[in-house]
Short mmCIF file of C-alpha atoms and ligand atoms in Angstrom, two decimals:
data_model
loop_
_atom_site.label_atom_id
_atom_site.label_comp_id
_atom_site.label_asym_id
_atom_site.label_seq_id
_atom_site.Cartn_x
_atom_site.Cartn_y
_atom_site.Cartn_z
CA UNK A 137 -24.89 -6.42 -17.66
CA UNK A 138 -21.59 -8.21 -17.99
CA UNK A 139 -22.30 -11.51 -15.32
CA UNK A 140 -18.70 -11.29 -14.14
CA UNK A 141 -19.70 -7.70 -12.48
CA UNK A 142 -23.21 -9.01 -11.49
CA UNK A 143 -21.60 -11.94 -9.57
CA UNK A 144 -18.69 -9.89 -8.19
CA UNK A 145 -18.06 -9.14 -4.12
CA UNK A 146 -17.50 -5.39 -3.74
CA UNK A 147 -14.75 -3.95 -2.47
CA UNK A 148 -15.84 -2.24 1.24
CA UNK A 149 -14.29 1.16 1.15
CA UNK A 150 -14.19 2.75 4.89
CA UNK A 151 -17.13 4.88 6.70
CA UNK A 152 -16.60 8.63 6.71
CA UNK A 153 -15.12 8.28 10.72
CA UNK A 154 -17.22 11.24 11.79
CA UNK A 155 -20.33 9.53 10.57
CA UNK A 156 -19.53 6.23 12.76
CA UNK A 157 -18.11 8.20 15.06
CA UNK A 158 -21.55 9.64 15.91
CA UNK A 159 -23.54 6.47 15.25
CA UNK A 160 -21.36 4.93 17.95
CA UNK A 161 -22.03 8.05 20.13
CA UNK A 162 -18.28 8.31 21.01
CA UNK A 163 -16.53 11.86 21.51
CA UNK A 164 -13.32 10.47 20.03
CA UNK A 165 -12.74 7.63 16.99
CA UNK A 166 -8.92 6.97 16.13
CA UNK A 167 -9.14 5.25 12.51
CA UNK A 168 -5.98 2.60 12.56
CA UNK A 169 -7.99 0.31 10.10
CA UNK A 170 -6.89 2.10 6.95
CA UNK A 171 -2.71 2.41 7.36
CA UNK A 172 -3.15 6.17 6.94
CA UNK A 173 -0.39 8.42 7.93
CA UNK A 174 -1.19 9.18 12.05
CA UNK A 175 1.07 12.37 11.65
CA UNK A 176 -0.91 14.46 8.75
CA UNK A 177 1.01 15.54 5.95
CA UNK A 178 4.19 18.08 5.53
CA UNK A 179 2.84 21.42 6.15
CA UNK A 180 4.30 22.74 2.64
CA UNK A 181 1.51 20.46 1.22
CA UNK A 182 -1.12 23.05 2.63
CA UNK A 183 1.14 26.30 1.31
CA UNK A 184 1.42 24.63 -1.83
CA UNK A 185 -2.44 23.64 -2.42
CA UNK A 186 -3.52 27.50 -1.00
CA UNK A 187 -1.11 29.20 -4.11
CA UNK A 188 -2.36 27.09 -6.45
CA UNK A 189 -5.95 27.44 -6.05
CA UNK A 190 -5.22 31.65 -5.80
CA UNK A 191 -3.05 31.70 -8.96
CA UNK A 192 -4.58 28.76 -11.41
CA UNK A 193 -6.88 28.38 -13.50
CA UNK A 194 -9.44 25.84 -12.60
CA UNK A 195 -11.40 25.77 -16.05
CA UNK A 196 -7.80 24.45 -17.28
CA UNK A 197 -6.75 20.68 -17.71
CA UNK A 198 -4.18 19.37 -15.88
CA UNK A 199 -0.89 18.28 -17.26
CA UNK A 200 -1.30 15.00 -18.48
CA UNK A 201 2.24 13.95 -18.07
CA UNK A 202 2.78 15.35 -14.56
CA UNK A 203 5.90 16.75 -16.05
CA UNK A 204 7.35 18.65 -13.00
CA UNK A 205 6.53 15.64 -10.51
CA UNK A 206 7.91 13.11 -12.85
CA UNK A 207 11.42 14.87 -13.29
CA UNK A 208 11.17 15.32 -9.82
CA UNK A 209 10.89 11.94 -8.82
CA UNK A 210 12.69 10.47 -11.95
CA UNK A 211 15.80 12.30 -10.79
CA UNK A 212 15.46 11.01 -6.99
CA UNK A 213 15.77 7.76 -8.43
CA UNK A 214 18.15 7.99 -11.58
CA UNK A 215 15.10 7.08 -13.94
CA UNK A 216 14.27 7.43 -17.42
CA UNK A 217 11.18 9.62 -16.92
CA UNK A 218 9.60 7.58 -19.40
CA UNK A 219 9.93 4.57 -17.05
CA UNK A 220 6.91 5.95 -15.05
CA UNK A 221 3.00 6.19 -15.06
CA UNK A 222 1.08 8.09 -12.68
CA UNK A 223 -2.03 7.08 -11.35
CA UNK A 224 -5.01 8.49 -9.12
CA UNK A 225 -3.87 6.40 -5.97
CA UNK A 226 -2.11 3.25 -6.97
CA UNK A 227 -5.49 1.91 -6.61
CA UNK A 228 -5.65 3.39 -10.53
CA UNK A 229 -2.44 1.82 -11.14
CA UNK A 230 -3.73 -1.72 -10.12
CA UNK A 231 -6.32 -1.22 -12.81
CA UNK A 232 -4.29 -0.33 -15.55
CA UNK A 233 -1.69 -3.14 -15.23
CA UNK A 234 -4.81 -5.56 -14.83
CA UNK A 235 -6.39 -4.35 -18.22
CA UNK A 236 -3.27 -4.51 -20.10
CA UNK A 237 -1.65 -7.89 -19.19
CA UNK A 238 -4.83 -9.85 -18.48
CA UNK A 239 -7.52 -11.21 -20.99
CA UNK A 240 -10.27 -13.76 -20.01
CA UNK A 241 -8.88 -17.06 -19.02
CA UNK A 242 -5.49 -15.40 -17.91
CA UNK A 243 -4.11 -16.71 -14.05
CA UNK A 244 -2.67 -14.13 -11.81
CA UNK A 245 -0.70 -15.53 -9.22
CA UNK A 246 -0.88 -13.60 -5.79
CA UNK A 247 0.58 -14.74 -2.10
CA UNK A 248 -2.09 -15.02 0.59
CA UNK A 249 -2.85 -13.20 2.44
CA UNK A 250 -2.55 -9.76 0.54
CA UNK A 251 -3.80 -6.94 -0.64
CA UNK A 252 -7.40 -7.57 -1.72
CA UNK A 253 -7.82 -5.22 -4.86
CA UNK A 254 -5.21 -7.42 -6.84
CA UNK A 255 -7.55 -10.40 -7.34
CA UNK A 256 -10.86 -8.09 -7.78
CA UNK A 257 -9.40 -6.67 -10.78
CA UNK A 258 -8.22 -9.69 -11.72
CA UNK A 259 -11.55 -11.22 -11.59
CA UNK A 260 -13.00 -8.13 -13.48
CA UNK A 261 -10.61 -9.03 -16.46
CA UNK A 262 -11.97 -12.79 -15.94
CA UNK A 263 -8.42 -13.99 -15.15
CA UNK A 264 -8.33 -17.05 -12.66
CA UNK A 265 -6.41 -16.37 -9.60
CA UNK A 266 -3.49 -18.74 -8.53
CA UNK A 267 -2.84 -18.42 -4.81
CA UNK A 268 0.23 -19.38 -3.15
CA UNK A 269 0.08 -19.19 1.17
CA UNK A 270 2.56 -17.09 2.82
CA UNK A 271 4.98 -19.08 5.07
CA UNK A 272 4.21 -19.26 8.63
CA UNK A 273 5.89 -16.03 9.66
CA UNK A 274 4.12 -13.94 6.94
CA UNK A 275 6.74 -14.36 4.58
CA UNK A 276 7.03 -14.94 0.69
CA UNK A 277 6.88 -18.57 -0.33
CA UNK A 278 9.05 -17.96 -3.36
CA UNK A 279 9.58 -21.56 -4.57
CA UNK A 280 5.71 -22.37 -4.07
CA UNK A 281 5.15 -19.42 -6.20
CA UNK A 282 8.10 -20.96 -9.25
CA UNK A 283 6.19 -23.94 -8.87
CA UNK A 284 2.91 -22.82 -9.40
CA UNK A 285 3.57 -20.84 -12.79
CA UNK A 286 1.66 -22.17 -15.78
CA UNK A 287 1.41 -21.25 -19.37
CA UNK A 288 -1.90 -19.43 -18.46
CA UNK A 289 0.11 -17.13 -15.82
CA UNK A 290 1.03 -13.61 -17.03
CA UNK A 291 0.94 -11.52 -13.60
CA UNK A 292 2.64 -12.32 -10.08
CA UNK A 293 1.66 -9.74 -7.40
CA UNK A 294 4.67 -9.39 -5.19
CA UNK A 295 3.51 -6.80 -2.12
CA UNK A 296 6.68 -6.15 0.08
CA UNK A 297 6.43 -5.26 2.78
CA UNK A 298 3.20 -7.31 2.34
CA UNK A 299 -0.07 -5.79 3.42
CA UNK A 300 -1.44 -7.34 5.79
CA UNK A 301 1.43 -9.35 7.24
CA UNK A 302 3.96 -6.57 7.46
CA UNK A 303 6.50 -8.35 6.18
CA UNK A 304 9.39 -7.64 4.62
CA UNK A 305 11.48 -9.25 1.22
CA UNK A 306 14.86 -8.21 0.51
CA UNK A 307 15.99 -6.92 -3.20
CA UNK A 308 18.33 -9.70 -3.58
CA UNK A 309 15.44 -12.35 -2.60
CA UNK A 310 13.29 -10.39 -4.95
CA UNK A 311 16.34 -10.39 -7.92
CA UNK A 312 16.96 -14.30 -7.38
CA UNK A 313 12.85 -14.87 -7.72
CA UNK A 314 12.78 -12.64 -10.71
CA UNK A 315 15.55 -14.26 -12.23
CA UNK A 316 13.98 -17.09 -12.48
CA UNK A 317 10.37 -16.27 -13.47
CA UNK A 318 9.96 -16.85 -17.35
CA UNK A 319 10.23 -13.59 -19.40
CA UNK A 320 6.73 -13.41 -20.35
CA UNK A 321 5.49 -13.21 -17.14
CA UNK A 322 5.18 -9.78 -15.29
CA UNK A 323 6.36 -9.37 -12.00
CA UNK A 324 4.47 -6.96 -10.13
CA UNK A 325 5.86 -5.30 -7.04
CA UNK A 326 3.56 -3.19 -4.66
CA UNK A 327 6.26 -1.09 -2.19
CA UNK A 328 3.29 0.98 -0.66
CA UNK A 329 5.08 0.23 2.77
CA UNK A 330 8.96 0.63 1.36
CA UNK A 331 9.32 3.95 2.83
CA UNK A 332 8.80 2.14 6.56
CA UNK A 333 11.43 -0.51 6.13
CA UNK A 334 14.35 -0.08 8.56
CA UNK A 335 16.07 -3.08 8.56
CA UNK A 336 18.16 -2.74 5.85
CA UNK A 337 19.59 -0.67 2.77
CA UNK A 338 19.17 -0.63 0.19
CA UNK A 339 15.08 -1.68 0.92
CA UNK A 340 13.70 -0.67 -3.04
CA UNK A 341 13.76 -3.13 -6.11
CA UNK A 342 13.35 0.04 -8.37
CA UNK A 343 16.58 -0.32 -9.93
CA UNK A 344 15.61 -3.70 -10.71
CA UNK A 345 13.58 -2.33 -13.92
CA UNK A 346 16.58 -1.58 -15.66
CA UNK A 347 17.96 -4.71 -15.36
CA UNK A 348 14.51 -6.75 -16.15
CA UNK A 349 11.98 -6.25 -18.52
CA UNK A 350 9.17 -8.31 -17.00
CA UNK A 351 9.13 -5.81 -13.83
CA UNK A 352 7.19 -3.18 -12.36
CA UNK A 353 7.64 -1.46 -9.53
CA UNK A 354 4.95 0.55 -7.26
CA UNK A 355 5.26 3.72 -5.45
CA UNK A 356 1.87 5.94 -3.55
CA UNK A 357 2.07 9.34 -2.08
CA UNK A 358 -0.87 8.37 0.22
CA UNK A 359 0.82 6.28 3.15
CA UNK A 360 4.85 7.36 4.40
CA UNK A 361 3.99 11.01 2.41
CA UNK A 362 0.49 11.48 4.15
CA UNK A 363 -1.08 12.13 1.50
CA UNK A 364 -4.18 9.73 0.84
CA UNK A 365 -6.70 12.02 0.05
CA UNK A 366 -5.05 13.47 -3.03
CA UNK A 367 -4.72 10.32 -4.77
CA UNK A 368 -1.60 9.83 -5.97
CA UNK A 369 0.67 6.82 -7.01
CA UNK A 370 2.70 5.66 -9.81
CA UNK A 371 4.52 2.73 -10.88
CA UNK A 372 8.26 2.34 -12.59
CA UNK A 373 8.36 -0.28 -15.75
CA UNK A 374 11.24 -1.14 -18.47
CA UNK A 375 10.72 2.03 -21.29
CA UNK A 376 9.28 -0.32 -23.40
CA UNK A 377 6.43 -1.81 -21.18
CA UNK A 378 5.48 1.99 -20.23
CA UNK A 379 5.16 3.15 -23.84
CA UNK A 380 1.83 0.79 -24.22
CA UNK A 381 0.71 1.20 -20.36
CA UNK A 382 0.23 4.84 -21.14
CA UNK A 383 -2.08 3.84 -23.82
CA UNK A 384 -4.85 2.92 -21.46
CA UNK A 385 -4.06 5.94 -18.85
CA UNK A 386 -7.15 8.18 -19.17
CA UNK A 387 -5.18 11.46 -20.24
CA UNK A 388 -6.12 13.78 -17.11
CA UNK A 389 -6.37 11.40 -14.62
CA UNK A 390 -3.79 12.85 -11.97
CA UNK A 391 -5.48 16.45 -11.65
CA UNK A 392 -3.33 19.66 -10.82
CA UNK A 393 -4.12 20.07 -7.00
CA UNK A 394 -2.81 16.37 -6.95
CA UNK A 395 0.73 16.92 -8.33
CA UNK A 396 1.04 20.33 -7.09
CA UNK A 397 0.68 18.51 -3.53
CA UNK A 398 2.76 15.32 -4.50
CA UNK A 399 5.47 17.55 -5.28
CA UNK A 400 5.48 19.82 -2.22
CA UNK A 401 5.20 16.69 -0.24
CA UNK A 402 7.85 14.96 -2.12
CA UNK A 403 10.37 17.66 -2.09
CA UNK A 404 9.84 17.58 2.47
CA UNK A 405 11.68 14.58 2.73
CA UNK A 406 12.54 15.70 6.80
CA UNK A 407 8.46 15.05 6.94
CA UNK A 408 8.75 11.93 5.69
CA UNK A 409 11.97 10.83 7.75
CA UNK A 410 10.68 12.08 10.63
CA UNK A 411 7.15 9.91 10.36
CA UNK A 412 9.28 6.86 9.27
CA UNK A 413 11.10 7.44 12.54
CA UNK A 414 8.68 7.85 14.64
CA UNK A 415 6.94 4.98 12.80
CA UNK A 416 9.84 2.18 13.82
CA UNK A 417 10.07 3.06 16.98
CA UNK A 418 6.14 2.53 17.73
CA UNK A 419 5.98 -0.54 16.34
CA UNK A 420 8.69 -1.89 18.14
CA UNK A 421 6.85 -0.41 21.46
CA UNK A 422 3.66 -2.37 19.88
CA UNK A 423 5.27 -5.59 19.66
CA UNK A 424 7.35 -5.75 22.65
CA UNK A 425 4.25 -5.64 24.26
CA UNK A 426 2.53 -8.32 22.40
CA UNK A 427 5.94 -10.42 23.37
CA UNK A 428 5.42 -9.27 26.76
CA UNK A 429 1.52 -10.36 27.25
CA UNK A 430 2.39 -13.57 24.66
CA UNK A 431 0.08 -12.29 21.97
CA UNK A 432 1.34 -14.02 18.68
CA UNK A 433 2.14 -11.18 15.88
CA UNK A 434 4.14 -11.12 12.65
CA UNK A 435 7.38 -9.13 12.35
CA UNK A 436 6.54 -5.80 10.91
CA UNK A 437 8.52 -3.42 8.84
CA UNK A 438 5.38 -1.59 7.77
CA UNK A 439 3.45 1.23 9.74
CA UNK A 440 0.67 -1.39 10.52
CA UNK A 441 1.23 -4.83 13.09
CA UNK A 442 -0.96 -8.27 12.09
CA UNK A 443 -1.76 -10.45 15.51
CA UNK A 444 -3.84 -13.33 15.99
CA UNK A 445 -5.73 -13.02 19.13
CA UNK A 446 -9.10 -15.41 20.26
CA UNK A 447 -11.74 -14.26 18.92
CA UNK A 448 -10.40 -11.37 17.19
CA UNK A 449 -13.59 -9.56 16.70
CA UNK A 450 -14.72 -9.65 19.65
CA UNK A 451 -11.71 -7.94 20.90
CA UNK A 452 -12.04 -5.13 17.83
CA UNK A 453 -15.46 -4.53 18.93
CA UNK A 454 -14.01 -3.90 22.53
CA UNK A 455 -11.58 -1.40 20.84
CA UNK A 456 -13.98 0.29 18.19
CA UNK A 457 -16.26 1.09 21.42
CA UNK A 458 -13.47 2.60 23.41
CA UNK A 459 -12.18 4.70 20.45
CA UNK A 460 -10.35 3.05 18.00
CA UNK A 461 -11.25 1.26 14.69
CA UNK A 462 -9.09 -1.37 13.73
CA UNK A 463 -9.36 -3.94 10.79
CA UNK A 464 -10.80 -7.46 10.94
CA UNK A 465 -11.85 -9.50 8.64
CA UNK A 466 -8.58 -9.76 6.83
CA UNK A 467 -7.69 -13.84 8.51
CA UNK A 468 -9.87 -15.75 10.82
CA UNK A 469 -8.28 -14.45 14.70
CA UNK A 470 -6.39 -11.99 12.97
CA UNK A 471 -6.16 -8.39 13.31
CA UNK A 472 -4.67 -5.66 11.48
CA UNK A 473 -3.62 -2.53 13.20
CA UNK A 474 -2.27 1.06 12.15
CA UNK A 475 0.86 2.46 14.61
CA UNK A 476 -0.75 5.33 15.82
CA UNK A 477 0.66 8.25 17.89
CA UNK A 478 2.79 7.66 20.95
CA UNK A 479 -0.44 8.88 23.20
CA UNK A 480 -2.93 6.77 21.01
CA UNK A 481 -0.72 3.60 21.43
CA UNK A 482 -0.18 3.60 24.94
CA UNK A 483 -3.85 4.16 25.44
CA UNK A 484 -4.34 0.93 23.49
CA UNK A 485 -1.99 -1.30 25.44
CA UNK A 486 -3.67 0.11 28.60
CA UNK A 487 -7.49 -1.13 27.01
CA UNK A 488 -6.12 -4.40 25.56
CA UNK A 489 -4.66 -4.96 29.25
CA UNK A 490 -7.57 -4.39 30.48
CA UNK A 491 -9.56 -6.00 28.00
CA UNK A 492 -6.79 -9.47 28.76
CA UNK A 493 -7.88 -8.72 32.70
C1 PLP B 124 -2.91 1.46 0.57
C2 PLP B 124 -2.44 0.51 -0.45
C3 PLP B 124 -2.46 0.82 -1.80
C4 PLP B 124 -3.31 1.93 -2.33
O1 PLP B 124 -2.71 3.08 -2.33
P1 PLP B 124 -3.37 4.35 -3.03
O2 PLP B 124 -2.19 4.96 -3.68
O3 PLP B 124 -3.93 5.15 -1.90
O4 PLP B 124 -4.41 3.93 -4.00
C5 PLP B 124 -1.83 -0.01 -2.70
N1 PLP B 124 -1.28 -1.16 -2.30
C6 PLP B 124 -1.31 -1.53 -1.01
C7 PLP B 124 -0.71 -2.82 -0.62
C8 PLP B 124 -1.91 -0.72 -0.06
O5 PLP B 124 -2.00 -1.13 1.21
#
């Protein structure tokens, strides 16, 4: 076996919640660790799912190219549809851009801290990881990160809004960084939150690929769209750039239930304004009351809130026991939460109350 893999840390994918549900013996677990979508999905996704499994033909490959779901979605956004590659989850999509721009001695330059699965693939690829700290209030450290490019650096992971901080870049911050990143090194920009933003239009770099070559830009169907269990996700490149991506895509990755949901789900955009909605004005519930009992947070625009509280696991323990799982582990005293439902939010200011005493 390859030592690299031998000597790797695991990514920890999240319990089945009835399972620890049980083994906690609680009647009711509220998962907020995982940034999943608290309102389900559209309900076309169901009706769409049900008539495909009674008219299709299951002993049938799928449609490599996702043909309907990529004019779809290439004509939302006044794409080439060659500008895009799907992906099962952008989880996939973090693996393909890793095995195509990295090779062994490689540096990929991430801002910390962030999504985890950007420097485990990195490492898989045996590319050294450059790490530049956020500023204090979560944000970007842009010139840190023009300073720290070397020769060996061909990827910068740019996650806005940034999971786990919540916070948010602007596309002309994003432009003006770009701008000034040598051409040979790819820019990579993870807007798995974009659809939450509310402070501002326009909130998407995509149109940023046509006027780059060195950028990517990163869509999923599993948080705003509720859709996490069908795996879907896809990323935006110059034509160019996509042309050799697809060249490591295993051909029928993105199966036919998948797309036929993506699409139904895509095409409900009320669904999705609705949850984005209802999203904002949660979190700004959430964090008036962390203002209000002087709990230090960063300034979200995602549907998730990081604080830093004393002994942060102590007081996730005191929450995972009453009902609701939220993620630790992430910063030392820091916790990341999902905005849940109205109800399940209000019950969680009532047990951190009481928790506080
Ligand atoms: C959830 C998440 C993803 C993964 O999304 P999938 O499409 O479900 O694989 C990607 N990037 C970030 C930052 C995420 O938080």
């Amino acid at each position: 076996m390859k030592k690299i893999i031998q000597d790797l840390s695991p990514y920890i994918p999240e319990k089945p919640l009835n399972d620890l549900r049980d083994e906690l013996g609680l009647d009711k677990l509220v998962r907020l660790s995982a940034n999943e979508n608290p309102y389900g999905t559209s309900n076309t996704v169901r009706d769409a799912v049900i008539n495909w499994a009674k008219h299709s033909h299951s002993n049938r490959y799928p449609d490599s190219s996702a043909n309907q779901l990529r004019q779809l979605v290439s004509k939302n956004f006044d794409l080439d549809p060659e500008q895009i590659i799907f992906g099962v989850g952008l989880d996939e999509v973090i693996v393909m851009l890793s095995r195509v721009f990295l090779s062994p001695g490689d540096a990929e330059m991430i801002s910390t801290p962030t999504f985890s699965e950007y420097a485990l693939h990195a490492e898989i690829e045996q590319a050294n990881i450059q790490k530049v700290a956020t500023k204090e209030d979560g944000r970007i450290d842009f010139s840190g990160m023009l300073q720290t490019i070397t020769p060996e650096t061909k990827l910068i992971w740019i996650c806005n809004p940034n999971n786990p901080t919540g916070t948010y870049e602007t596309v002309e911050e994003i432009d003006n960084f770009v701008s000034q990143v040598p051409g040979n090194v790819m820019v990579l920009i993870d807007e798995a939150y974009i659809d939450f933003v509310t402070c501002q239009e326009p909130i998407s770099a995509m149109q940023l690929t046509k006027k780059y070559q060195n950028i990517v830009v990163m869509r999923t169907f599993s948080k705003a769209y509720g859709l996490a269990n069908y795996r879907v996700g896809y990323a935006v490149f110059a034509k160019s750039i996509a042309e050799n991506v697809q060249k490591v895509r295993l051909p029928y990755n993105v199966n036919s239930i998948a797309q036929v949901a993506a699409i139904a789900a895509f095409k409900d955009q009320e669904f999705v304004t609705k949850v984005v909605e209802k999203n904002a004005l949660e979190r700004q519930k959430m964090q008036n009351f962390f203002d209000d009992k002087k709990i230090h947070y960063l300034n979200s625009q995602a549907n998730f809130i990081f604080f830093e509280y004393p002994n942060a696991n102590k007081l996730a323990d005191y929450l995972l026991h009453n009902g609701y799982l939220i993620r630790t582990g992430l910063k030392d005293d820091w916790l990341r939460m999902t905005v849940g439902t109205k109800e399940d939010n209000a019950d969680i200011r009532k047990l951190i109350e009481n928790y506080i005493g």
